[in-house]
mmCIF file of C-alpha atoms in Angstrom:
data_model
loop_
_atom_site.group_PDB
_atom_site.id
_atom_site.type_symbol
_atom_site.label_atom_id
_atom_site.label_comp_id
_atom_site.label_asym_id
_atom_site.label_seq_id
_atom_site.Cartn_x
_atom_site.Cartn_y
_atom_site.Cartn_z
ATOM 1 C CA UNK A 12 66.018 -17.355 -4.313
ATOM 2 C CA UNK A 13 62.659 -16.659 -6.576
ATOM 3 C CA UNK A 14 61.138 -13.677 -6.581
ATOM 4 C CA UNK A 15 56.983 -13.876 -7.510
ATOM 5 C CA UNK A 16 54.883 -10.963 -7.997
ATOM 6 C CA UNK A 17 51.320 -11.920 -9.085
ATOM 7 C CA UNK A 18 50.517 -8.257 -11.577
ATOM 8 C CA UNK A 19 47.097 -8.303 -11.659
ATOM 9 C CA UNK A 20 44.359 -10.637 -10.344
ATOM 10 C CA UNK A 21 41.409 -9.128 -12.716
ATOM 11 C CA UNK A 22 39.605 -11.298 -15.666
ATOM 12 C CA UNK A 23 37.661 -10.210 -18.364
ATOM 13 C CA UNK A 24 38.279 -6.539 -17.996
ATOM 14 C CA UNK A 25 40.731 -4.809 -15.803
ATOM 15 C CA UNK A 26 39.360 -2.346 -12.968
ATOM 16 C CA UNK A 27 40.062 0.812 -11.458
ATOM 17 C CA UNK A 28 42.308 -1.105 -8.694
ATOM 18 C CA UNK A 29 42.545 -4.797 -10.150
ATOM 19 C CA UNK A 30 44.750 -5.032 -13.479
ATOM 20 C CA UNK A 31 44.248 -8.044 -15.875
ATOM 21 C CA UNK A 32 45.999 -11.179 -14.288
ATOM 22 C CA UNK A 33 49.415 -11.403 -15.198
ATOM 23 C CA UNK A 34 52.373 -12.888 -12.945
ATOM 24 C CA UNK A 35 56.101 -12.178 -13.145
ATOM 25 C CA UNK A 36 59.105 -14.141 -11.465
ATOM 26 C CA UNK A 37 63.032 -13.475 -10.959
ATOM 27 C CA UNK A 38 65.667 -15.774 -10.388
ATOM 28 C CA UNK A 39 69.244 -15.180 -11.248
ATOM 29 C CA UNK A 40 69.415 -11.916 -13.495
ATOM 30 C CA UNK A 41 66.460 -12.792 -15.682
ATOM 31 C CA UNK A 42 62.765 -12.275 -15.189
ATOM 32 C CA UNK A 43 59.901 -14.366 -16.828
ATOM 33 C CA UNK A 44 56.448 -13.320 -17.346
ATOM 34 C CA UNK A 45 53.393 -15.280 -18.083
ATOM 35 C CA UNK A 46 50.599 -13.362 -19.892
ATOM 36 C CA UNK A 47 50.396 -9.838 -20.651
ATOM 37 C CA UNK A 48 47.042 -8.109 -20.270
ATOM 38 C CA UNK A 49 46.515 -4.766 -20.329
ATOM 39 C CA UNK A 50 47.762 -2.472 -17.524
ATOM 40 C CA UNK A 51 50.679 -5.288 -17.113
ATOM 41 C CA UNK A 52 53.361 -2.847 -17.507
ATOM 42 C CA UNK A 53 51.929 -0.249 -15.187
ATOM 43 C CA UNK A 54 52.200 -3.148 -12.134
ATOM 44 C CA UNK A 55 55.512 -3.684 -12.645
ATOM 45 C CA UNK A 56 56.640 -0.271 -12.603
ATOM 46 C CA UNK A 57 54.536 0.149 -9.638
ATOM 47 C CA UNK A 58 56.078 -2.592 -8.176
ATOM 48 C CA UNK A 59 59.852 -1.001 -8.787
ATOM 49 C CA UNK A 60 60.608 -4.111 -10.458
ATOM 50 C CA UNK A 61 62.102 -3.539 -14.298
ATOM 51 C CA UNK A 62 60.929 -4.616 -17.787
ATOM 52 C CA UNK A 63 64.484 -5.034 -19.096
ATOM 53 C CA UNK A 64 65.420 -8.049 -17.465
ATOM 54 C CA UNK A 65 61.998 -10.048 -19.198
ATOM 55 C CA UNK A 66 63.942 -12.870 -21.065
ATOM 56 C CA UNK A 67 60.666 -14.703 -21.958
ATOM 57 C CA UNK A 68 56.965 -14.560 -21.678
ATOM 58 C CA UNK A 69 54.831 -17.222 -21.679
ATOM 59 C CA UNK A 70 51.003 -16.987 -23.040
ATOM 60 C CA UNK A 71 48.219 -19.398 -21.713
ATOM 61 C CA UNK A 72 45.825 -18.840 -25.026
ATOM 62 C CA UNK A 73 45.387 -15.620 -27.127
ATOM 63 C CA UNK A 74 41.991 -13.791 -25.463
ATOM 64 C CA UNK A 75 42.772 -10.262 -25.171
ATOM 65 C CA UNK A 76 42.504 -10.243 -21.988
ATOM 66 C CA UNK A 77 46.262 -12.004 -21.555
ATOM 67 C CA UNK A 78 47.884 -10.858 -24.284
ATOM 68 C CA UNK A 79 46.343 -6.971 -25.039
ATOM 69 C CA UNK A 80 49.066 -5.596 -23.023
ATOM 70 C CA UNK A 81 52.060 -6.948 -25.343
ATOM 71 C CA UNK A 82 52.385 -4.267 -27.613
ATOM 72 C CA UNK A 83 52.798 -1.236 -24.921
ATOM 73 C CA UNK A 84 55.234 -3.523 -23.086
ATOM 74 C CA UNK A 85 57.492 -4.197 -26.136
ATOM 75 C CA UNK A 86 57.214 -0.875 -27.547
ATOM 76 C CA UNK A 87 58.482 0.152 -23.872
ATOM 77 C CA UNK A 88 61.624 -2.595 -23.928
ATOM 78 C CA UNK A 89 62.687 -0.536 -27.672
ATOM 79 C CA UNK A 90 62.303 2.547 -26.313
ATOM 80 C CA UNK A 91 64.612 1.442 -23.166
ATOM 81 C CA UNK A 92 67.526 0.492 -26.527
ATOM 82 C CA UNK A 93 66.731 -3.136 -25.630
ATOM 83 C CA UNK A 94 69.267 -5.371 -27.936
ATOM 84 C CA UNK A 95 68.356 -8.521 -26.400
ATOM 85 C CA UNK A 96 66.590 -11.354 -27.883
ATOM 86 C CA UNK A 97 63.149 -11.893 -26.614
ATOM 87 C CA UNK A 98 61.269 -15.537 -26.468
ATOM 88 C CA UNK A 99 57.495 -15.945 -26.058
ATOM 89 C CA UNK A 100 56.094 -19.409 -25.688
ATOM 90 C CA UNK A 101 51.974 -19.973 -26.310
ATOM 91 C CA UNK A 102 50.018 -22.098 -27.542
ATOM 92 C CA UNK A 103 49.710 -22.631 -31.573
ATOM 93 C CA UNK A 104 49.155 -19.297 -33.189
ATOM 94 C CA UNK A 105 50.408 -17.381 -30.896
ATOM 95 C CA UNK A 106 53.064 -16.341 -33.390
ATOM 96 C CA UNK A 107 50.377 -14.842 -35.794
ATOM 97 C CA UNK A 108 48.394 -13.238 -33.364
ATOM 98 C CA UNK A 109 51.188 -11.798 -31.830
ATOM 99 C CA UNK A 110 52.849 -10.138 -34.831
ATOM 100 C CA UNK A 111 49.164 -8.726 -35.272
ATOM 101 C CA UNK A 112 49.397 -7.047 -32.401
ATOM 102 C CA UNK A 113 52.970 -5.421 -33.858
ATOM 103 C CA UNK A 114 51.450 -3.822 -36.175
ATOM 104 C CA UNK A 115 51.053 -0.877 -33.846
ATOM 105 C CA UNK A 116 54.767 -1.467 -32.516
ATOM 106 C CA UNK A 117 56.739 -1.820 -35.891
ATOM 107 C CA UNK A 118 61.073 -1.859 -35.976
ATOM 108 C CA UNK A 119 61.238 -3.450 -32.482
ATOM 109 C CA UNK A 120 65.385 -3.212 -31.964
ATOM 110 C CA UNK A 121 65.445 -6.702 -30.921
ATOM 111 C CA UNK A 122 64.544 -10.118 -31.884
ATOM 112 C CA UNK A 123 61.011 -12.027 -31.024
ATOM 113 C CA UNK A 124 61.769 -16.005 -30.904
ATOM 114 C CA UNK A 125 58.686 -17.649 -31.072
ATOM 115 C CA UNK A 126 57.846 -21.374 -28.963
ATOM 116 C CA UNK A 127 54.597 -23.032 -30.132
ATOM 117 C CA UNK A 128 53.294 -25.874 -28.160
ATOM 118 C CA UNK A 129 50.885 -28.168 -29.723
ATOM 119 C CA UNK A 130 51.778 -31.733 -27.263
ATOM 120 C CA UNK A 131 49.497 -32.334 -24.004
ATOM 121 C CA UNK A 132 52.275 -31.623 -22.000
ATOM 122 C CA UNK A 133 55.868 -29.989 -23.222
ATOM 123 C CA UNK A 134 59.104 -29.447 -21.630
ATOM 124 C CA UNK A 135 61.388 -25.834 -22.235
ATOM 125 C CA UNK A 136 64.608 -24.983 -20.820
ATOM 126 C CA UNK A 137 64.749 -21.111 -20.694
ATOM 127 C CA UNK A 138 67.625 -19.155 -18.137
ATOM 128 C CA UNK A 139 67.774 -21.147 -15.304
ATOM 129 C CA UNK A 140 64.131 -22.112 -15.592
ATOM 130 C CA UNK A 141 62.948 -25.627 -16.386
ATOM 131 C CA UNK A 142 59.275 -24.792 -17.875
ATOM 132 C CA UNK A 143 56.242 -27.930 -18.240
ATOM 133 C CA UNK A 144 53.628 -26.533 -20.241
ATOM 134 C CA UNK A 145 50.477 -28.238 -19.866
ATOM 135 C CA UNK A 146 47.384 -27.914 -21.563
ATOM 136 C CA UNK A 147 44.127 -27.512 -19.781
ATOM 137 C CA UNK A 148 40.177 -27.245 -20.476
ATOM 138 C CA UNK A 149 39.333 -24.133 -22.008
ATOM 139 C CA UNK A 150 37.286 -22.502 -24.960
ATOM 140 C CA UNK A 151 40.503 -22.429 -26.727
ATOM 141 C CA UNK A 152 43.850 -23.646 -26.986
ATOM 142 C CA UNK A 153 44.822 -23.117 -23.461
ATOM 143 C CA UNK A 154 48.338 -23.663 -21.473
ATOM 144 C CA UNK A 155 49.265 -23.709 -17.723
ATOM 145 C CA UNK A 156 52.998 -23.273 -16.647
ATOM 146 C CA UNK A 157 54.964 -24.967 -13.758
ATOM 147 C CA UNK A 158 58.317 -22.962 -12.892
ATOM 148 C CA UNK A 159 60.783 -25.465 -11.530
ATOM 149 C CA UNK A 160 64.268 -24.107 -10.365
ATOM 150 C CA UNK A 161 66.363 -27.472 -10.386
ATOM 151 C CA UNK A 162 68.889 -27.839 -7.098
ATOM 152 C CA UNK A 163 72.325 -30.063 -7.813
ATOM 153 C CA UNK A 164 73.313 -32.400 -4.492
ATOM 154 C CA UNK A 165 75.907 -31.636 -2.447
ATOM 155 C CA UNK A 166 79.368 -31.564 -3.495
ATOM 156 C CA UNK A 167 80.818 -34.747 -1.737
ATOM 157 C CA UNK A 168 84.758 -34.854 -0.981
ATOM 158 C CA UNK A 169 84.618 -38.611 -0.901
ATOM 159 C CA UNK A 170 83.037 -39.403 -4.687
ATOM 160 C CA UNK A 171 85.439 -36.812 -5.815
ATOM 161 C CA UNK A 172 88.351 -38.881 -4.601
ATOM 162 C CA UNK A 173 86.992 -42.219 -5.382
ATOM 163 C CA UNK A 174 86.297 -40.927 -8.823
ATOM 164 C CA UNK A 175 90.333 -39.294 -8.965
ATOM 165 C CA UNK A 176 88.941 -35.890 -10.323
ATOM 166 C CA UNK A 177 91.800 -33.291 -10.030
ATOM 167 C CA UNK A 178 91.293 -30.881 -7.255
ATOM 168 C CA UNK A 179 91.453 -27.979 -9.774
ATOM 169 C CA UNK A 180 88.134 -28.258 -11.431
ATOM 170 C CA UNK A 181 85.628 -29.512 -8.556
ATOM 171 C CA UNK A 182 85.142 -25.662 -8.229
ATOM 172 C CA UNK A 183 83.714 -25.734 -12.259
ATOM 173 C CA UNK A 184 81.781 -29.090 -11.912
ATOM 174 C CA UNK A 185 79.919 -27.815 -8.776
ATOM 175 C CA UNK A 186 78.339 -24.985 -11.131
ATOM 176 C CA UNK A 187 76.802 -27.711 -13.389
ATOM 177 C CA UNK A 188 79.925 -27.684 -15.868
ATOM 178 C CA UNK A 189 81.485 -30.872 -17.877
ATOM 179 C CA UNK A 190 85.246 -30.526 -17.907
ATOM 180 C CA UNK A 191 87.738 -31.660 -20.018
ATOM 181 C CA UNK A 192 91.182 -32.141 -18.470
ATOM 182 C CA UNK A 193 94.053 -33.961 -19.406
ATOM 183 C CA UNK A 194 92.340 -36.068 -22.067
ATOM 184 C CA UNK A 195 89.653 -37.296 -19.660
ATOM 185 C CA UNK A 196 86.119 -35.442 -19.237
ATOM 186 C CA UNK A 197 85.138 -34.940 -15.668
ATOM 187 C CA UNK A 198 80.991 -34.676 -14.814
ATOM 188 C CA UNK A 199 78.900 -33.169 -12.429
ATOM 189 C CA UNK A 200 77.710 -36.384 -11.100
ATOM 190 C CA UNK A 201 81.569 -37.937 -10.504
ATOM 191 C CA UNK A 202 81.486 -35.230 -7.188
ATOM 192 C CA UNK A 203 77.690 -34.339 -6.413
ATOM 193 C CA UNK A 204 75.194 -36.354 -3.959
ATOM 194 C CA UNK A 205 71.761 -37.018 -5.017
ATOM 195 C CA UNK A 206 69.529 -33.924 -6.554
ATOM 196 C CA UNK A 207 67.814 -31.632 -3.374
ATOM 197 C CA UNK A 208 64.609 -30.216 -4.024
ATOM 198 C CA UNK A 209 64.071 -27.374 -6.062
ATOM 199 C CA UNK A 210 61.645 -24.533 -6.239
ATOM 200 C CA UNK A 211 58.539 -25.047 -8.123
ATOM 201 C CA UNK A 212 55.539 -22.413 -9.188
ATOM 202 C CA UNK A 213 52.447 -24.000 -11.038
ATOM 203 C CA UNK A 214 50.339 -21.375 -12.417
ATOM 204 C CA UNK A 215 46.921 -21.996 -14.110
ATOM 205 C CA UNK A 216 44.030 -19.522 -15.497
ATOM 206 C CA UNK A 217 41.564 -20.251 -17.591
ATOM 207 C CA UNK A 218 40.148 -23.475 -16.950
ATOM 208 C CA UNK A 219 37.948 -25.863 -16.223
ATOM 209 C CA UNK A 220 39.301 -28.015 -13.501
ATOM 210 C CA UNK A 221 40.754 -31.715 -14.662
ATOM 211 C CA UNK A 222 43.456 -34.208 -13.328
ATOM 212 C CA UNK A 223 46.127 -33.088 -15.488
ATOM 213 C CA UNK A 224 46.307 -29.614 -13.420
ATOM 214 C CA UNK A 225 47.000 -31.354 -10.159
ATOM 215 C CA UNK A 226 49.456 -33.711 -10.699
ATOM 216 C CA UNK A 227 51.418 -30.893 -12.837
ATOM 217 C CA UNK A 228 51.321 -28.958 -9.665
ATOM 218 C CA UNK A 229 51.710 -31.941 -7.251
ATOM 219 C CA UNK A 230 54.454 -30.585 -4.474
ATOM 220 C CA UNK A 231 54.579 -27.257 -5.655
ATOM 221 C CA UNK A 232 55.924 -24.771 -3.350
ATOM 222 C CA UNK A 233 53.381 -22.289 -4.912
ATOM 223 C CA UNK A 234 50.283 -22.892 -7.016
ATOM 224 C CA UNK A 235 48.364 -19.939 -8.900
ATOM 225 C CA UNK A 236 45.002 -20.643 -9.894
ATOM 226 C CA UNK A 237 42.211 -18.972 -11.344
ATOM 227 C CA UNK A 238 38.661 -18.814 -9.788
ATOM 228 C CA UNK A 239 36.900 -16.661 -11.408
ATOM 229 C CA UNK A 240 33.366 -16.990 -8.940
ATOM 230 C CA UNK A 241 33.473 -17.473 -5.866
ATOM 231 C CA UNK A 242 29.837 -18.122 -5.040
ATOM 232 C CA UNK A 243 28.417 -21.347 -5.004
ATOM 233 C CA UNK A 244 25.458 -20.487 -7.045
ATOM 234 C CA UNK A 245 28.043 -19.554 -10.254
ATOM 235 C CA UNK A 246 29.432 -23.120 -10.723
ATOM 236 C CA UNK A 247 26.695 -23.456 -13.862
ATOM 237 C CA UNK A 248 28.473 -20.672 -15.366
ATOM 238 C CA UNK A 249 31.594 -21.662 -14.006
ATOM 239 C CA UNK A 250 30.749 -24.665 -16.445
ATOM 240 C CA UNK A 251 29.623 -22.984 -19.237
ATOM 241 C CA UNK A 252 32.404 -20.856 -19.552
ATOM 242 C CA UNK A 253 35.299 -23.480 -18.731
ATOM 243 C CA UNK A 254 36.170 -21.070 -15.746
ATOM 244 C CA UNK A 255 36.194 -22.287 -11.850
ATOM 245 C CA UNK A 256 35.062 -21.475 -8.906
ATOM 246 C CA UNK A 257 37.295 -20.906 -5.223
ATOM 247 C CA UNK A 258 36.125 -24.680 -4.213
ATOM 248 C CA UNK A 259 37.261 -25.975 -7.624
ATOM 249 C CA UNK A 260 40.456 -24.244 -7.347
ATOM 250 C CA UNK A 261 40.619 -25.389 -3.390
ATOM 251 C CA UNK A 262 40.215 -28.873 -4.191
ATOM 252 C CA UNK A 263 43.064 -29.161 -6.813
ATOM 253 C CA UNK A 264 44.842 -27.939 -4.329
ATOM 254 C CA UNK A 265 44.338 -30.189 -1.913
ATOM 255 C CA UNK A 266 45.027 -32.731 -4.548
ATOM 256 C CA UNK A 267 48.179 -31.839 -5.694
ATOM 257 C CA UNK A 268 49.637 -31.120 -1.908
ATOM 258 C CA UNK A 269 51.101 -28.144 -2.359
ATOM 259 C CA UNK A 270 52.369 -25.714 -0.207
ATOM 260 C CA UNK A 271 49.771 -22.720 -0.650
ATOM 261 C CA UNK A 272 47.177 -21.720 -3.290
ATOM 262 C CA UNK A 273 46.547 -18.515 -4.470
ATOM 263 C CA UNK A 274 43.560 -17.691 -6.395
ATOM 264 C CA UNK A 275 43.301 -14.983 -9.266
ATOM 265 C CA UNK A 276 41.400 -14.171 -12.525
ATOM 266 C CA UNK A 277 38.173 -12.914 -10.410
ATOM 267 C CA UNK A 278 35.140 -12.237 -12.464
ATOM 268 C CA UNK A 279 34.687 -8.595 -12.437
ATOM 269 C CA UNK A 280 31.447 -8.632 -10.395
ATOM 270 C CA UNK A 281 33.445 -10.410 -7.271
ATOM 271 C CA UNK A 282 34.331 -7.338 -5.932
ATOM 272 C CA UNK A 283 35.292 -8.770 -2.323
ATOM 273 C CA UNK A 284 37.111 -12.257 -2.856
ATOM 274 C CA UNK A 285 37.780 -12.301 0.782
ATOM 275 C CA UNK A 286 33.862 -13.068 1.634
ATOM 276 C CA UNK A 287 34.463 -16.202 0.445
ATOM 277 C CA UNK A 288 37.934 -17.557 1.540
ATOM 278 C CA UNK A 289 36.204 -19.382 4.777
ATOM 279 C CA UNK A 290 34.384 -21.869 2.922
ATOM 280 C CA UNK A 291 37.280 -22.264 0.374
ATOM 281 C CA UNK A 292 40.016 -22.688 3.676
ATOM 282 C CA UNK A 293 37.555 -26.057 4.495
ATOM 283 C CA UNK A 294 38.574 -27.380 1.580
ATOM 284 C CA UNK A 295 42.793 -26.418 1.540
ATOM 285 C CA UNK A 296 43.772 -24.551 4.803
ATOM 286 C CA UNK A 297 46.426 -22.987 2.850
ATOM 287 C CA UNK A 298 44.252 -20.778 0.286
ATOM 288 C CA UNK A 299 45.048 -16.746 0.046
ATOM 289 C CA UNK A 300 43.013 -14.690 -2.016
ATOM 290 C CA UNK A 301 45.232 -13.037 -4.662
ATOM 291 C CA UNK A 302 46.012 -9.212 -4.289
ATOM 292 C CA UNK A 303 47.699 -7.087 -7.264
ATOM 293 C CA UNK A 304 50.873 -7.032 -6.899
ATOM 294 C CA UNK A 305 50.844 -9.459 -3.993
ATOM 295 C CA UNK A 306 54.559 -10.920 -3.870
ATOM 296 C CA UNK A 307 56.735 -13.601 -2.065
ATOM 297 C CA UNK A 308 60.132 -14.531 -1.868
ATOM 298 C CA UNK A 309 60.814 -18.373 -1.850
ATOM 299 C CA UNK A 310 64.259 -20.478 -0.498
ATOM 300 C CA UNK A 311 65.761 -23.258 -1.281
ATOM 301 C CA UNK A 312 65.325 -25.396 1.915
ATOM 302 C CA UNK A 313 68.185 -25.210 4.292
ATOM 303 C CA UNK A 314 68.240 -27.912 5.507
ATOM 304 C CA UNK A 315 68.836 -29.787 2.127
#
């Protein structure tokens, strides 16, 4: 199970009732956010979820309006007598921009690890997660993130017998675990069936639209995109600013088959997203306008 709560759906500037986008998920224990604008840590109290369990935090680029919300929300884990280690992943810099930032949030009680990506596209393996960064079309160096919760096959009584692993530690290879027993090592493979499918999130802000985005999102359960205008008569400026539109967003979408799209990082003078969702639905049926704090709760598939 993976929780998703999309924090704020606001670019540029955050608004009265529309905080600067940010999403946060949780799966097993841990929570991961990507971005941090400001206002970030308001939305997750108000959505009674908890800053504690943040493991890692992944940045898209370093505008202020995805990363001004860092210090407050750090300075709020070391007030809480956080001890944990902390990771944030961004593009390259983020590291100096960051500790900027600290200046107003000095003797943190925990450790920052820093992740710099600098390759097109970059695998992490963080608590459960299996991260691809990509990197996408912006003024500056610019990231999007797919989420992919990895699913083992089936434990299968037959390959365990074929394969003579002792009875006693099928329990331990089912969790993922290499075992050593009796001078022989015993892997997950000698008793699982073929991989099921996973759970994947693709989220993207902050770009202009190009191939790599939909075939890093192809199948996802879940896609998060930005478009920033939703009128057709912004796609110049939508241009100029390496920032798209709903029926930019709607069409990588369609292209990368996922499941549903929804759209976030509205330009502050879209006041009414939902004015423009009909057009945006001919292109992908399955587009929602993003909401603060609008949230879902995705399954493995039971019949895998």
């Amino acid at each position: 199970m993976l929780d998703v709560c999309l924090l704020g759906t606001s670019g540029m500037m955050p608004l009265p009732r529309r905080a600067l986008t940010a999403l946060m998920t949780r799966f097993n224990g841990s929570s991961l956010l990507i971005d941090c604008g400001e206002g970030t840590q308001v939305s997750i109290r108000e959505q009674g979820w908890s800053i504690h369990s943040i493991d890692t935090i992944c940045i898209t680029h370093v505008h202020g309006d995805h990363i001004s919300g860092l210090p407050g929300l750090l300075l709020s884990m070391g007030n809480a007598e956080r001890t944990e280690p902390l990771t944030i992943i961004g593009p390259k810099g983020t590291k100096r921009v960051v500790e900027a930032l600290l200046i107003i949030a000095q003797g943190l009680p925990f450790e920052i690890y820093y992740i710099e990506l600098t390759e097109r596209l970059e695998q992490i393996e963080r608590d459960g997660y299996y991260l691809e960064a990509f990197r996408v079309n912006h003024t500056v160096p610019c990231y999007g993130y797919s989420q992919i919760i990895r699913r083992a096959g089936k434990f299968d009584m037959e390959k365990a017998k074929e394969n003579q692993v002792p009875m006693k530690v099928w329990s331990r290879l089912q969790k993922g675990e290499d075992v050593s027993d009796d001078g022989m090592l015993y892997t997950p493979d000698m008793v699982l069936g073929e991989a099921r499918k996973g759970l994947k999130i693709t989220y993207c802000t902050d770009s202009r639209p190009i191939s790599e985005i939909a075939e890093c999102a192809k199948k996802a359960d879940l896609f998060i995109c930005e478009g920033m205008y939703g009128e057709e008569d912004m796609a110049v400026k939508a241009k100029e600013n390496k920032h798209m539109t709903f029926g930019e967003a709607a069409s990588l979408a369609k292209e990368a088959e996922v499941a549903e799209l929804w759209l976030t990082h509205y330009s502050p003078s879209l006041i009414r997203p939902e004015e423009y969702m009909e057009k945006t639905r001919k292109i992908f049926p399955h587009a929602k306008p993003g909401k603060d704090r609008k949230n879902l709760v995705l399954n493995f598939d039971k019949d895998e």
